[in-house]
Short mmCIF file of C-alpha atoms and ligand atoms in Angstrom, two decimals:
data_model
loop_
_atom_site.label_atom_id
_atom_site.label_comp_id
_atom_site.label_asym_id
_atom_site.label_seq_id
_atom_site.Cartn_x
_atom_site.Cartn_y
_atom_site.Cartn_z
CA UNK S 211 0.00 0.00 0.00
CA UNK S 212 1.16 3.46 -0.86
CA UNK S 213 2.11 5.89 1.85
CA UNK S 214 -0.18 8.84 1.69
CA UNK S 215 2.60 11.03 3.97
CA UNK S 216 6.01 11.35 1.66
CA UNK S 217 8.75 11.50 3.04
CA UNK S 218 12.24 12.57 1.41
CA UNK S 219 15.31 13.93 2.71
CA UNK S 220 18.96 14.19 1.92
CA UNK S 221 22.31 12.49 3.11
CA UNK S 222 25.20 13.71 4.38
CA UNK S 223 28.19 14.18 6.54
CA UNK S 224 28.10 16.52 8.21
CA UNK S 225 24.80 17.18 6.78
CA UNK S 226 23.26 20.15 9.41
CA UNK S 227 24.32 23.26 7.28
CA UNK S 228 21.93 21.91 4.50
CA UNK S 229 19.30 24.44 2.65
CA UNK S 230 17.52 21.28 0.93
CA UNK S 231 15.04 21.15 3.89
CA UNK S 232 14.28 24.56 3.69
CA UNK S 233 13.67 24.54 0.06
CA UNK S 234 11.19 21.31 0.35
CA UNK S 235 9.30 22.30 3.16
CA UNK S 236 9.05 25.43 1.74
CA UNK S 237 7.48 23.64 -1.47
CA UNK S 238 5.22 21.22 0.42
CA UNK S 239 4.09 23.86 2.37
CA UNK S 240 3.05 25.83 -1.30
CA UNK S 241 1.43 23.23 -2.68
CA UNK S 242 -0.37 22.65 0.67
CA UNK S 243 1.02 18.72 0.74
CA UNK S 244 1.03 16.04 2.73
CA UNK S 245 4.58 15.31 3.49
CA UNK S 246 8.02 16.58 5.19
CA UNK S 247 11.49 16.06 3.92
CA UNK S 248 14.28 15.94 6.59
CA UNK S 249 18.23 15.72 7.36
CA UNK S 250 20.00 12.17 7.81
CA UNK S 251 23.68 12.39 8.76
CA UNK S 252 25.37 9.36 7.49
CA UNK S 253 28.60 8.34 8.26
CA UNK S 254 30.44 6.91 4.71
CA UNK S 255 30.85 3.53 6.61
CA UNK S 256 27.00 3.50 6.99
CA UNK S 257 25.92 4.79 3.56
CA UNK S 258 25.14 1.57 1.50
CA UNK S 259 23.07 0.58 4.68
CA UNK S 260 21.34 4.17 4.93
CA UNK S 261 20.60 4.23 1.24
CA UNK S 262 19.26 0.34 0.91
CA UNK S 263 17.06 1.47 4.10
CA UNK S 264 14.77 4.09 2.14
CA UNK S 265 13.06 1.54 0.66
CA UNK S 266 11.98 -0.61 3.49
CA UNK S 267 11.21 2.79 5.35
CA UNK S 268 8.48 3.70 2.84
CA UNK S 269 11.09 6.95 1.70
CA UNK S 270 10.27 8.37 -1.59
CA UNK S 271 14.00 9.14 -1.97
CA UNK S 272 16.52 11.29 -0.65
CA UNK S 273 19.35 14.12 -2.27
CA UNK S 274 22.97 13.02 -1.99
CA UNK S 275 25.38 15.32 -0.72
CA UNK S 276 29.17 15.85 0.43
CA UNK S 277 31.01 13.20 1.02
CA UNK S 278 28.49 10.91 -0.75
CA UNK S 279 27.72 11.57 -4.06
CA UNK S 280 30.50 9.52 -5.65
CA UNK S 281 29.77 6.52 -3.15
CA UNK S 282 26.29 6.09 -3.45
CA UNK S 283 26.31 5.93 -7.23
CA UNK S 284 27.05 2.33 -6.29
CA UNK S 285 24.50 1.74 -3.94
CA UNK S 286 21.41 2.21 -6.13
CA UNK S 287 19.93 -0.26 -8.62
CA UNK S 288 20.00 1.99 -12.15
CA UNK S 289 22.08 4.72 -12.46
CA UNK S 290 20.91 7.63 -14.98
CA UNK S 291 23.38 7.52 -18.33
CA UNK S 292 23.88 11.46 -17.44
CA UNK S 293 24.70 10.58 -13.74
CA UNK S 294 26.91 8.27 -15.41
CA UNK S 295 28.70 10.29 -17.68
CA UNK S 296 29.38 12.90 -14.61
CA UNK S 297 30.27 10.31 -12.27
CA UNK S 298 28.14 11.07 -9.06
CA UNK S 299 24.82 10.90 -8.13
CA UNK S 300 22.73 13.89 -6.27
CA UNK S 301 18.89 12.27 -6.19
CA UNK S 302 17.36 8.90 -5.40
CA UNK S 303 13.91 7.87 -6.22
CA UNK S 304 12.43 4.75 -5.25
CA UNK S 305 10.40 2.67 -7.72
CA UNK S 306 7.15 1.50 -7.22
CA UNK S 307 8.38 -1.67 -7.33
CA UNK S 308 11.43 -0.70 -4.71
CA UNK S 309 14.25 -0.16 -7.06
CA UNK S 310 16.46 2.55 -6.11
CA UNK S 311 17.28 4.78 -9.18
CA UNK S 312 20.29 7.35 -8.96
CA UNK S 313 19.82 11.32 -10.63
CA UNK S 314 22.46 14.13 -10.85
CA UNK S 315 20.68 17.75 -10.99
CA UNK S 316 23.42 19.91 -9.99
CA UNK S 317 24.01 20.29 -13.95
CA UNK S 318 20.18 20.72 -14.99
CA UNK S 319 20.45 23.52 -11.53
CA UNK S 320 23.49 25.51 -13.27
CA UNK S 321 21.88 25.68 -16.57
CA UNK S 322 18.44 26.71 -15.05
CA UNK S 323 20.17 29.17 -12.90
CA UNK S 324 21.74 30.73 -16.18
CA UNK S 325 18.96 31.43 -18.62
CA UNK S 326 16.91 32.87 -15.44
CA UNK S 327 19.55 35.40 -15.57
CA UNK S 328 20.42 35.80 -18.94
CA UNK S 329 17.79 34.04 -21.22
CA UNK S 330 19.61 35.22 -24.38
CA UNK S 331 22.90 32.92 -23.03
CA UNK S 332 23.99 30.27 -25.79
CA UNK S 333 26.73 27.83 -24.78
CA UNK S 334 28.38 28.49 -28.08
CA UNK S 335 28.68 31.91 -27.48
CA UNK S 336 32.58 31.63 -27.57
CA UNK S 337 35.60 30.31 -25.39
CA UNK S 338 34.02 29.03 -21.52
CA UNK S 339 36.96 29.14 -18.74
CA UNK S 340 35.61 26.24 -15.65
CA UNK S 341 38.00 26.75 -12.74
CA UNK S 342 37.91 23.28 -10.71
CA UNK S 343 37.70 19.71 -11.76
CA UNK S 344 35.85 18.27 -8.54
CA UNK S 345 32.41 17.24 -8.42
CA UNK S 346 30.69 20.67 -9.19
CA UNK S 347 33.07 21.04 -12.27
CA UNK S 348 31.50 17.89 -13.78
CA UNK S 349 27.74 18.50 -13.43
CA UNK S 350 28.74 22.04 -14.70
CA UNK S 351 31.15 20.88 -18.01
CA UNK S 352 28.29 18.01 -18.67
CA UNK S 353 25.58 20.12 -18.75
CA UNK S 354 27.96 22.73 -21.06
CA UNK S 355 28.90 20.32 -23.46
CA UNK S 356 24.73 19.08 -23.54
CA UNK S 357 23.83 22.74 -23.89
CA UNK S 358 26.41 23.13 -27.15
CA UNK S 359 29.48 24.27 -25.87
CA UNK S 360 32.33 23.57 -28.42
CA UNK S 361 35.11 25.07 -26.61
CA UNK S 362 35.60 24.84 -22.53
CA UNK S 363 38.98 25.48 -21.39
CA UNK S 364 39.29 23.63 -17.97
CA UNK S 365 41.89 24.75 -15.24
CA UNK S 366 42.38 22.70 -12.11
CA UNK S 367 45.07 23.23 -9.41
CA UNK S 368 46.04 19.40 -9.87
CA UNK S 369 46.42 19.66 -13.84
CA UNK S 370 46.18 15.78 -13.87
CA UNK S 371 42.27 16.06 -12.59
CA UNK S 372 41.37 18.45 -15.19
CA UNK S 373 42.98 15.91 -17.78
CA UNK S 374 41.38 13.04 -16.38
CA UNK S 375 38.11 15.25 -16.99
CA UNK S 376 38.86 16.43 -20.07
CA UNK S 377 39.52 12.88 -21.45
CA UNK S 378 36.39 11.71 -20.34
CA UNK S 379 34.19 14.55 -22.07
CA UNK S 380 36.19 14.94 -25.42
CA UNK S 381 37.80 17.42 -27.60
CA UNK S 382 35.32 20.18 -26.87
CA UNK S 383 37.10 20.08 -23.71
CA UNK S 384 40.99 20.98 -23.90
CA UNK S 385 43.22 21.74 -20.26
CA UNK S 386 45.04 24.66 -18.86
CA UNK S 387 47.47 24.78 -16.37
CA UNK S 388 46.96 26.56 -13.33
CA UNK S 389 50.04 28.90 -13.70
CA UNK S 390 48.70 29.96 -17.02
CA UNK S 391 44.86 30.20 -15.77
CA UNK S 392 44.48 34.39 -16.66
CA UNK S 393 46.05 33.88 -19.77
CA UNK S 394 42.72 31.35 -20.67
CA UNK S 395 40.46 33.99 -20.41
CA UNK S 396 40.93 35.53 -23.23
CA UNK S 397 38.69 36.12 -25.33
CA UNK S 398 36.41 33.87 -23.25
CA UNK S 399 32.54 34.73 -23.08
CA UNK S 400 32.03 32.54 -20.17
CA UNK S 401 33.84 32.02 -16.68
CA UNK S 402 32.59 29.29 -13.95
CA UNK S 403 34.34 28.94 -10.59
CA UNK S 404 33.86 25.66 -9.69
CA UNK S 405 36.87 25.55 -6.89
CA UNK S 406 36.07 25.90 -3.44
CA UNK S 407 38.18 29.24 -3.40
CA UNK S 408 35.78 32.14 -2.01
CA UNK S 409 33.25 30.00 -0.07
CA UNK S 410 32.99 31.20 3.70
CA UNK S 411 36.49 30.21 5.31
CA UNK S 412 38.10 30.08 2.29
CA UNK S 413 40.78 32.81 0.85
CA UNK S 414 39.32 34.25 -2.19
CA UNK S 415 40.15 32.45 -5.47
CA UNK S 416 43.53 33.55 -6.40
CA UNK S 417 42.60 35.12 -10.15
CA UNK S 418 43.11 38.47 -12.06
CA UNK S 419 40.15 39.14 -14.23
CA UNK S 420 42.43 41.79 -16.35
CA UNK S 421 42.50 39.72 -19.43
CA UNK S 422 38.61 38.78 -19.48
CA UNK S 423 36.29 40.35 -21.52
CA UNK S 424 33.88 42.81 -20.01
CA UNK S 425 31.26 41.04 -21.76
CA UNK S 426 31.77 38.22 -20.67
CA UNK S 427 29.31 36.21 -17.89
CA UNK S 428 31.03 35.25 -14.64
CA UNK S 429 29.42 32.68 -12.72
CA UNK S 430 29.88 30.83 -9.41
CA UNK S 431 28.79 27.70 -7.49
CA UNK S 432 29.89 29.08 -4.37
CA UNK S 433 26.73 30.29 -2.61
CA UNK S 434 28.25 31.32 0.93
CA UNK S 435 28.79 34.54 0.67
CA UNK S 436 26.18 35.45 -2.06
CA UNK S 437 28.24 37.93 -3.67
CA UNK S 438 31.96 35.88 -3.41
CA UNK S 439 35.00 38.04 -3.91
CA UNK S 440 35.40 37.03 -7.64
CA UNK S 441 31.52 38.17 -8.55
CA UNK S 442 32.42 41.21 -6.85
CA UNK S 443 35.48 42.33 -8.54
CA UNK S 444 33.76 40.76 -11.90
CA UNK S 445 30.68 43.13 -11.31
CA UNK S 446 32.92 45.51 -10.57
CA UNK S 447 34.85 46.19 -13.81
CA UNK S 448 31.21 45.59 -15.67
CA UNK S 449 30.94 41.93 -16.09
CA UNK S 450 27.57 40.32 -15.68
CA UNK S 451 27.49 37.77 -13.08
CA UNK S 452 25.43 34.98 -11.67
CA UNK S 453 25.58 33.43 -7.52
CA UNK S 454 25.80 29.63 -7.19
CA UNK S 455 21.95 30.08 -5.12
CA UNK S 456 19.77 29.72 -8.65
CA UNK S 457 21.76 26.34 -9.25
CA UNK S 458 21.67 25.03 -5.66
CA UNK S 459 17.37 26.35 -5.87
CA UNK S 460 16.82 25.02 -9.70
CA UNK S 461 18.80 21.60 -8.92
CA UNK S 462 15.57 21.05 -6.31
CA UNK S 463 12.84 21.14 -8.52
CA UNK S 464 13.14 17.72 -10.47
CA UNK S 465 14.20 15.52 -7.45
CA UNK S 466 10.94 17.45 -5.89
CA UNK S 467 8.63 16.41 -8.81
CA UNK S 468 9.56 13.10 -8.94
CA UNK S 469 9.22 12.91 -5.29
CA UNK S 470 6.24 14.56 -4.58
CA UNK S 471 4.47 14.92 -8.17
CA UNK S 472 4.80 18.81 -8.64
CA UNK S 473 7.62 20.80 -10.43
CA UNK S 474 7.94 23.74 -8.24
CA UNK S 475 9.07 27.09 -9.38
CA UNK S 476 12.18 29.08 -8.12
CA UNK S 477 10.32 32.02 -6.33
CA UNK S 478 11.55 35.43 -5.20
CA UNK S 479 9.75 34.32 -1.84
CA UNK S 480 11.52 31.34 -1.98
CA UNK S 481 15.06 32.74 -2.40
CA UNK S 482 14.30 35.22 0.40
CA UNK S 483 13.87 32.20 3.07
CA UNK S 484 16.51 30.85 1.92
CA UNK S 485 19.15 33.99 1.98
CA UNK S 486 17.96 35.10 5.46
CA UNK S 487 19.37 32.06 6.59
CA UNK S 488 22.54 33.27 5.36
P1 NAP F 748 35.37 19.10 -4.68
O1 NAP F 748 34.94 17.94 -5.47
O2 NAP F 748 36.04 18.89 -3.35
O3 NAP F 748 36.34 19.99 -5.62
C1 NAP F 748 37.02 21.10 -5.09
C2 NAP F 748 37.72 21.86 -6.22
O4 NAP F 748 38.31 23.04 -5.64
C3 NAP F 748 38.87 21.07 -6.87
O5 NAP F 748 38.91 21.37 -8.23
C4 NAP F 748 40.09 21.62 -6.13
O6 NAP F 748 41.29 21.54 -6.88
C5 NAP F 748 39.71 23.07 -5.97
N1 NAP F 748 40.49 23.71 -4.92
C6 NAP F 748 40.46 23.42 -3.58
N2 NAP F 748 41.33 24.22 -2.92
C7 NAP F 748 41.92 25.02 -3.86
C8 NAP F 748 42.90 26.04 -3.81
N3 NAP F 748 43.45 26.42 -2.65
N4 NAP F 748 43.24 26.67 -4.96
C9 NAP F 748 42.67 26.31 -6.13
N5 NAP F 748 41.74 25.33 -6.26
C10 NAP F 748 41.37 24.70 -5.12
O7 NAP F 748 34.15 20.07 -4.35
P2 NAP F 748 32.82 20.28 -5.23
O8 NAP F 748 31.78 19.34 -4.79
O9 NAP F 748 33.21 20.31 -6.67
O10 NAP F 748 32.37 21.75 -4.74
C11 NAP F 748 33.11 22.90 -5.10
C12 NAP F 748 32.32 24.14 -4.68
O11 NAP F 748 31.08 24.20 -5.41
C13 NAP F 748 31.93 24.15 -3.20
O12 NAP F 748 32.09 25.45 -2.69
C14 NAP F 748 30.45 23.77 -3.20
O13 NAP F 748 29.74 24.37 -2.12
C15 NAP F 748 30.00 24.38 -4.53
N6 NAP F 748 28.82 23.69 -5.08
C16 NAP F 748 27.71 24.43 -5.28
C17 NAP F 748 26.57 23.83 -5.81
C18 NAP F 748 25.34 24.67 -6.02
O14 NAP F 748 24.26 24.10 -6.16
N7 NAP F 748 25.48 25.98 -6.08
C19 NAP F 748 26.57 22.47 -6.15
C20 NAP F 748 27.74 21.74 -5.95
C21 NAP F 748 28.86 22.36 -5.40
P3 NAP F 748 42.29 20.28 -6.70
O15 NAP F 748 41.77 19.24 -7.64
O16 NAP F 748 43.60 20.81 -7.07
O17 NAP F 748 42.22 19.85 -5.25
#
């Protein structure tokens, strides 16, 4: 028998300083349904136990987050070929029939997050710089390369990550070394930060914006600050720019609607629960 009360949630460790709870409830609450979706802190030794548990909980699913989402791509039944191709999983959904099937949003969440901003934005617009080759940088270089892009120059501080990347995704994707990072923004129309560098405790990432463009679009997945030191200086000198908040919201609404039945929209009320927690 079908639970009528669905419950979802996401794992982690730690897992407290999640916004995904916010962002459900917020959602159930809006489409006045019966449900809650809460935080499970689950230590990696305990993960393939936590995960094969949803099921005989009655779980609709849960999100996957830091230091999971590489780990639990082997825990699930059927793995999405997109999750495949970027190597980690974000979203679990259990089957009707108890299967466990694996989803990665974080790409579908960046794109999203882009056109709300600039809905004129083609990904063969010219020359995209992606900073970082961790798990952000995939979801982001997938969903690039999906979207059109012919030309991503990817920079890592280890250079052998970004070529381990780069020879997974193919010649639209070609490597720069960190030393010579400014020099790849020429002429570039696009600039991601996937790195760490600029979150809250972090120094800001270490990068001279003299050689980009000024039209060029500057984004970041770093959400914490807002407004990280490298949107700032990029806004600045009169570069458009977009926070990593729109792809953390956006990357929500499909592991919501297959959840709970309803694709929820990214609203300003929304964001503003979700920055005055900031
Ligand atoms: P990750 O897999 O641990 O990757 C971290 C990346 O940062 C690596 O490329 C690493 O380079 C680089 N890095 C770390 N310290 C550095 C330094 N001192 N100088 C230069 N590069 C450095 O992490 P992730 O999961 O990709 O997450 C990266 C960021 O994206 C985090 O801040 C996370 O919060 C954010 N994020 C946001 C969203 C969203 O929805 N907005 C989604 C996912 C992630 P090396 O390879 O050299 O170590």
């Amino acid at each position: 028998m079908k639970n009528t009360f669905t419950i979802a949630g996401v794992m982690g460790w730690p897992v407290a300083h999640s916004r995904s709870p916010l962002i459900h409830n917020h959602w159930i609450r809006q489409h006045q349904l019966n449900g809650a979706y809460g935080l499970f802190p689950v230590n990696p030794i305990d993960l393939e136990a936590a995960i094969r548990g949803l099921q005989a909980l009655g779980l609709a699913g849960c999100n996957i987050t830091i230091p999971h989402k590489v780990n639990a791509m082997a825990c699930v039944d059927w793995v999405d070929p997109l999750a495949r191709r970027m190597g980690a999983i974000n979203t679990i959904v259990v089957q009707s029939d108890g299967a466990l099937h694996g989803f990665n949003n974080d790409g579908f969440g960046f794109i999203q997050s882009l056109l709300e901003s600039q809905p004129n934005w083609h990904a063969n617009a010219g020359p995209i710089a992606v900073l970082g080759a961790g798990g952000a940088a995939r979801g982001v270089v997938v969903s690039l390369l999906d979207a059109g892009a012919t030309n991503i120059r990817l920079i890592n501080r280890t250079h052998s990550k970004a070529q381990e990347l780069a020879q997974a995704f193919g010649p639209a994707v070609t490597t720069v070394k960190w030393e010579a990072r400014e020099d790849a923004l020429t002429g570039a129309a696009l600039l991601v930060n996937t790195t760490n560098q600029g979150m809250d405790g972090e120094p800001a990432l270490a990068l001279r914006l003299n050689k980009l463009p000024v039209e060029a679009l500057v984004c970041d997945a770093v959400y914490i600050p807002l407004e990280t030191p490298l949107l700032q200086e990029a806004r600045l000198r009169g570069n458009s720019t977009v926070n990593g908040l729109g792809m953390l919201l956006h990357q929500a609404r499909p592991a919501f609607q297959a959840w709970f039945g309803v694709l929820p929209d990214v609203t300003h009320a929304l964001y503003e629960e979700v920055i005055n927690t900031f």
